[in-house]
């Protein structure tokens, strides 16, 4: 497993599989060089909210010299020190432009759907009472590998199995399940993927481990009551819109018709926070 960087400060995991594992010694010797990788599989880890790169049987790699035109082009594009900004936009304009990228939009959150199993999903919306949301909280958390976030199964004795990919690392951690968020801006509505960390941020950084804890003795109010109340207020039909930082991906055909459109939440700001027309990435 390697850590690679394209844009400065944005680190990604590159997993070497099969024949790709033989590259490791030469990659290790030239850690600070620019490499060209071809035919990698790019996969989004919805739990850790990042992209993972995986080698395939067709992958190749090549170390580039500093005077190679590919290295020069790479440095010009990705190693500038100029900051990048995100414009405030609206859903109508973005769907019409069909451009992949990062935008800020102000939208109403209509629903959160948490997949639990292949056949079970928990849908929370404006029709969900505070009691229903509160009773759903134990089902929207799970125990996973503390390193990669993989959900751990239990054996017949209710003992958690190990994550074989991360051995000898065996620590466990509780996570919120990733969700599919439906948002609306005017007459336009889309679904946005929300990772575990952002679910926690939406819940004011209440850790899944804290849900059964009392906030401040001698009070008997627990964190799960607060989390349920936050979700209830967020999904209420009369709730204020939120500012969302969203990554969009459009795949178009030769006629610019969208074959696929995908949205992922990068950050979440309640509407009472101050924002200008731009935000620093």
Coordinates of C-alpha atoms in Angstrom, one line a residue:
X1 CA 0.0 0.0 0.0
X2 CA 1.5 3.4 -1.1
X3 CA 0.6 7.0 -0.5
X4 CA 0.6 9.1 -3.6
X5 CA -0.1 12.7 -4.3
X6 CA -1.3 14.5 -7.4
X7 CA -2.5 17.9 -6.3
X8 CA -0.4 19.2 -3.4
X9 CA -1.7 18.2 0.0
X10 CA -4.2 15.7 -1.4
X11 CA -3.0 12.2 -0.5
X12 CA -4.5 9.0 -1.9
X13 CA -3.8 5.3 -1.3
X14 CA -2.4 3.2 -4.1
X15 CA -2.8 -0.6 -3.5
X16 CA -0.4 -2.8 -5.4
X17 CA -2.0 -6.1 -6.4
X18 CA -0.4 -9.2 -8.0
X19 CA 2.3 -8.3 -10.4
X20 CA 2.1 -4.7 -9.3
X21 CA 3.5 -5.7 -5.9
X22 CA 6.9 -6.2 -7.7
X23 CA 7.1 -2.4 -8.3
X24 CA 7.4 -1.7 -4.6
X25 CA 11.3 -1.7 -4.3
X26 CA 11.8 0.7 -7.2
X27 CA 8.9 3.0 -6.0
X28 CA 10.4 3.0 -2.6
X29 CA 13.9 4.1 -3.9
X30 CA 12.3 7.0 -5.9
X31 CA 9.7 8.2 -3.5
X32 CA 9.9 11.9 -4.4
X33 CA 9.9 11.4 -8.1
X34 CA 7.0 11.8 -10.6
X35 CA 5.6 8.5 -11.8
X36 CA 3.2 7.8 -14.6
X37 CA 0.7 5.0 -13.8
X38 CA -1.6 3.6 -16.4
X39 CA -4.8 1.5 -16.3
X40 CA -5.5 1.8 -12.6
X41 CA -8.9 1.1 -11.0
X42 CA -10.3 4.1 -9.2
X43 CA -12.7 3.3 -6.4
X44 CA -14.5 5.5 -3.9
X45 CA -14.3 4.5 -0.3
X46 CA -17.7 5.7 1.0
X47 CA -16.7 5.1 4.6
X48 CA -13.5 7.1 4.6
X49 CA -14.8 9.5 2.0
X50 CA -11.8 9.4 -0.3
X51 CA -10.6 7.8 -3.6
X52 CA -8.5 4.6 -3.6
X53 CA -6.3 3.5 -6.5
X54 CA -5.8 -0.2 -7.3
X55 CA -3.5 -1.8 -9.8
X56 CA -5.0 -4.2 -12.4
X57 CA -3.4 -6.9 -14.5
X58 CA -3.0 -4.3 -17.3
X59 CA -1.4 -1.6 -15.1
X60 CA 2.1 -0.2 -15.8
X61 CA 4.3 2.4 -14.2
X62 CA 7.2 4.6 -15.4
X63 CA 9.4 7.0 -13.5
X64 CA 9.7 10.3 -15.4
X65 CA 12.8 12.4 -15.7
X66 CA 12.5 16.1 -14.8
X67 CA 13.0 17.2 -18.5
X68 CA 10.3 14.8 -19.7
X69 CA 7.4 16.8 -21.3
X70 CA 5.0 14.7 -19.2
X71 CA 6.8 15.7 -16.0
X72 CA 6.9 19.4 -17.0
X73 CA 3.2 19.3 -17.8
X74 CA 2.4 17.6 -14.5
X75 CA 4.3 20.2 -12.5
X76 CA 2.7 23.1 -14.4
X77 CA -0.8 21.7 -13.7
X78 CA -0.6 20.3 -10.2
X79 CA 2.3 21.8 -8.4
X80 CA 1.3 25.5 -8.5
X81 CA 1.0 27.3 -5.1
X82 CA -1.9 29.4 -6.2
X83 CA -5.1 28.7 -4.1
X84 CA -8.2 27.4 -5.8
X85 CA -11.7 28.6 -5.0
X86 CA -15.2 27.3 -5.2
X87 CA -18.0 29.5 -6.5
X88 CA -21.5 29.6 -5.0
X89 CA -23.8 28.1 -7.6
X90 CA -27.3 26.8 -7.9
X91 CA -28.5 23.3 -8.8
X92 CA -30.4 24.4 -12.0
X93 CA -27.3 26.1 -13.5
X94 CA -25.0 23.2 -12.6
X95 CA -27.3 20.5 -14.0
X96 CA -27.6 22.6 -17.2
X97 CA -23.9 23.0 -17.6
X98 CA -23.2 19.3 -16.9
X99 CA -19.7 20.1 -15.7
X100 CA -17.8 17.8 -13.3
X101 CA -16.3 19.7 -10.4
X102 CA -16.8 21.1 -6.9
X103 CA -19.6 23.6 -6.2
X104 CA -21.2 25.3 -3.2
X105 CA -25.0 25.2 -3.3
X106 CA -27.7 26.2 -0.8
X107 CA -30.3 23.5 -0.7
X108 CA -33.0 21.9 1.5
X109 CA -32.3 18.4 2.7
X110 CA -35.4 16.2 2.1
X111 CA -34.3 12.7 3.1
X112 CA -31.5 10.6 4.4
X113 CA -31.4 6.9 3.4
X114 CA -29.1 4.6 5.3
X115 CA -28.5 1.2 3.6
X116 CA -28.2 -1.4 6.4
X117 CA -28.3 -4.7 4.5
X118 CA -28.9 -5.6 0.8
X119 CA -32.7 -5.7 1.7
X120 CA -33.0 -3.2 4.5
X121 CA -32.8 0.6 4.3
X122 CA -33.7 3.2 6.8
X123 CA -35.3 6.3 5.3
X124 CA -35.6 9.4 7.5
X125 CA -37.5 12.5 6.2
X126 CA -40.0 15.2 7.3
X127 CA -42.6 12.5 8.0
X128 CA -40.3 10.7 10.5
X129 CA -41.2 11.5 14.1
X130 CA -38.6 12.2 16.7
X131 CA -39.4 8.9 18.3
X132 CA -38.8 7.0 15.0
X133 CA -35.5 8.8 14.4
X134 CA -34.4 8.0 18.0
X135 CA -35.2 4.3 17.7
X136 CA -33.4 4.2 14.3
X137 CA -30.1 5.4 15.6
X138 CA -28.7 2.0 16.8
X139 CA -29.2 0.7 13.2
X140 CA -27.4 3.5 11.5
X141 CA -24.1 2.7 13.3
X142 CA -21.9 -0.3 12.9
X143 CA -18.6 -1.7 14.2
X144 CA -15.8 -1.8 11.6
X145 CA -12.1 -2.1 11.2
X146 CA -10.5 1.0 12.8
X147 CA -8.0 1.2 9.9
X148 CA -10.0 0.8 6.7
X149 CA -13.6 1.1 8.0
X150 CA -14.8 -2.3 6.7
X151 CA -17.9 -3.5 8.5
X152 CA -17.0 -6.5 10.6
X153 CA -19.2 -9.6 10.7
X154 CA -19.7 -11.7 13.9
X155 CA -19.4 -15.4 14.3
X156 CA -21.9 -17.8 16.0
X157 CA -20.6 -16.6 19.4
X158 CA -21.2 -12.9 18.5
X159 CA -17.5 -12.3 18.4
X160 CA -16.3 -9.9 15.7
X161 CA -14.3 -11.5 12.9
X162 CA -11.0 -9.9 12.0
X163 CA -10.3 -7.7 9.0
X164 CA -7.9 -9.9 7.0
X165 CA -6.8 -7.1 4.7
X166 CA -5.4 -5.1 7.7
X167 CA -3.8 -7.8 9.7
X168 CA -1.9 -7.7 12.1
X169 CA -4.0 -4.5 12.9
X170 CA -7.0 -5.8 14.8
X171 CA -8.6 -2.7 16.5
X172 CA -12.3 -2.0 16.1
X173 CA -14.2 1.3 15.9
X174 CA -17.9 2.4 15.6
X175 CA -19.0 4.3 12.5
X176 CA -22.1 6.0 11.2
X177 CA -23.3 4.3 8.1
X178 CA -22.9 6.2 4.8
X179 CA -26.1 7.6 3.5
X180 CA -27.8 8.8 0.3
X181 CA -29.1 12.4 0.9
X182 CA -31.8 13.8 -1.3
X183 CA -31.6 17.6 -1.6
X184 CA -33.8 20.1 -3.4
X185 CA -33.0 23.6 -4.8
X186 CA -36.1 25.2 -6.4
X187 CA -37.7 22.6 -8.6
X188 CA -34.5 20.5 -9.0
X189 CA -33.8 17.5 -6.9
X190 CA -30.7 15.2 -6.8
X191 CA -29.3 12.5 -4.6
X192 CA -25.9 13.0 -2.9
X193 CA -23.6 10.4 -1.4
X194 CA -22.6 11.2 2.2
X195 CA -19.7 9.4 3.9
X196 CA -19.5 8.4 7.6
X197 CA -17.3 11.3 8.7
X198 CA -19.8 13.9 7.3
X199 CA -22.7 12.2 8.9
X200 CA -20.8 12.7 12.2
X201 CA -20.1 16.4 11.3
X202 CA -23.9 16.9 10.6
X203 CA -24.5 15.5 14.1
X204 CA -22.2 18.2 15.5
X205 CA -19.3 15.7 15.8
X206 CA -21.1 13.4 18.2
X207 CA -19.1 10.2 17.9
X208 CA -21.1 7.0 17.5
X209 CA -19.3 5.8 20.7
X210 CA -21.0 8.6 22.7
X211 CA -24.6 8.0 21.8
X212 CA -25.5 6.2 25.0
X213 CA -23.5 8.5 27.3
X214 CA -25.1 11.1 29.5
X215 CA -24.1 14.6 28.4
X216 CA -23.6 16.1 31.9
X217 CA -24.5 14.4 35.1
X218 CA -26.8 14.6 37.1
X219 CA -28.9 15.2 33.9
X220 CA -30.2 12.1 32.3
X221 CA -30.1 13.6 28.7
X222 CA -27.9 11.4 26.5
X223 CA -26.1 12.2 23.3
X224 CA -28.5 10.0 21.2
X225 CA -31.4 12.3 22.2
X226 CA -29.4 15.2 20.9
X227 CA -28.5 13.4 17.7
X228 CA -32.1 12.5 17.1
X229 CA -33.2 16.0 17.7
X230 CA -30.6 17.4 15.2
X231 CA -31.7 15.0 12.5
X232 CA -35.4 15.8 13.2
X233 CA -34.7 19.6 12.9
X234 CA -32.5 19.0 9.7
X235 CA -35.2 17.1 7.9
X236 CA -38.2 19.2 9.0
X237 CA -40.1 20.6 6.0
X238 CA -39.8 24.1 7.5
X239 CA -36.1 23.7 8.2
X240 CA -33.6 26.3 6.9
X241 CA -31.6 25.4 3.9
X242 CA -27.9 24.4 4.3
X243 CA -24.8 25.3 2.3
X244 CA -23.3 22.1 0.8
X245 CA -20.0 21.6 -0.8
X246 CA -20.6 19.0 -3.4
X247 CA -18.3 17.1 -5.8
X248 CA -20.1 16.3 -9.1
X249 CA -19.2 13.8 -11.8
X250 CA -20.9 13.8 -15.2
X251 CA -20.3 11.2 -17.9
X252 CA -21.6 12.5 -21.3
X253 CA -22.1 10.8 -24.7
X254 CA -21.1 12.4 -28.0
X255 CA -24.2 14.5 -27.9
X256 CA -23.5 15.8 -24.4
X257 CA -26.4 13.7 -23.0
X258 CA -25.6 12.6 -19.5
X259 CA -25.1 8.9 -19.3
X260 CA -24.2 9.1 -15.6
X261 CA -24.3 11.8 -13.0
X262 CA -23.0 11.3 -9.5
X263 CA -22.8 13.7 -6.5
X264 CA -20.8 13.4 -3.3
X265 CA -20.9 15.6 -0.2
X266 CA -17.5 17.1 0.6
X267 CA -18.6 19.5 3.4
X268 CA -21.7 20.7 5.2
X269 CA -22.4 24.2 6.6
X270 CA -25.6 25.1 8.5
X271 CA -27.2 28.2 7.1
X272 CA -26.4 30.3 10.1
X273 CA -22.8 30.3 9.3
X274 CA -21.4 33.2 7.3
X275 CA -20.2 32.6 3.7
X276 CA -18.9 34.8 1.0
X277 CA -19.3 34.2 -2.7
X278 CA -16.2 32.0 -2.7
X279 CA -14.7 29.4 -0.3
X280 CA -11.1 28.2 -0.1
X281 CA -10.8 24.5 -1.0

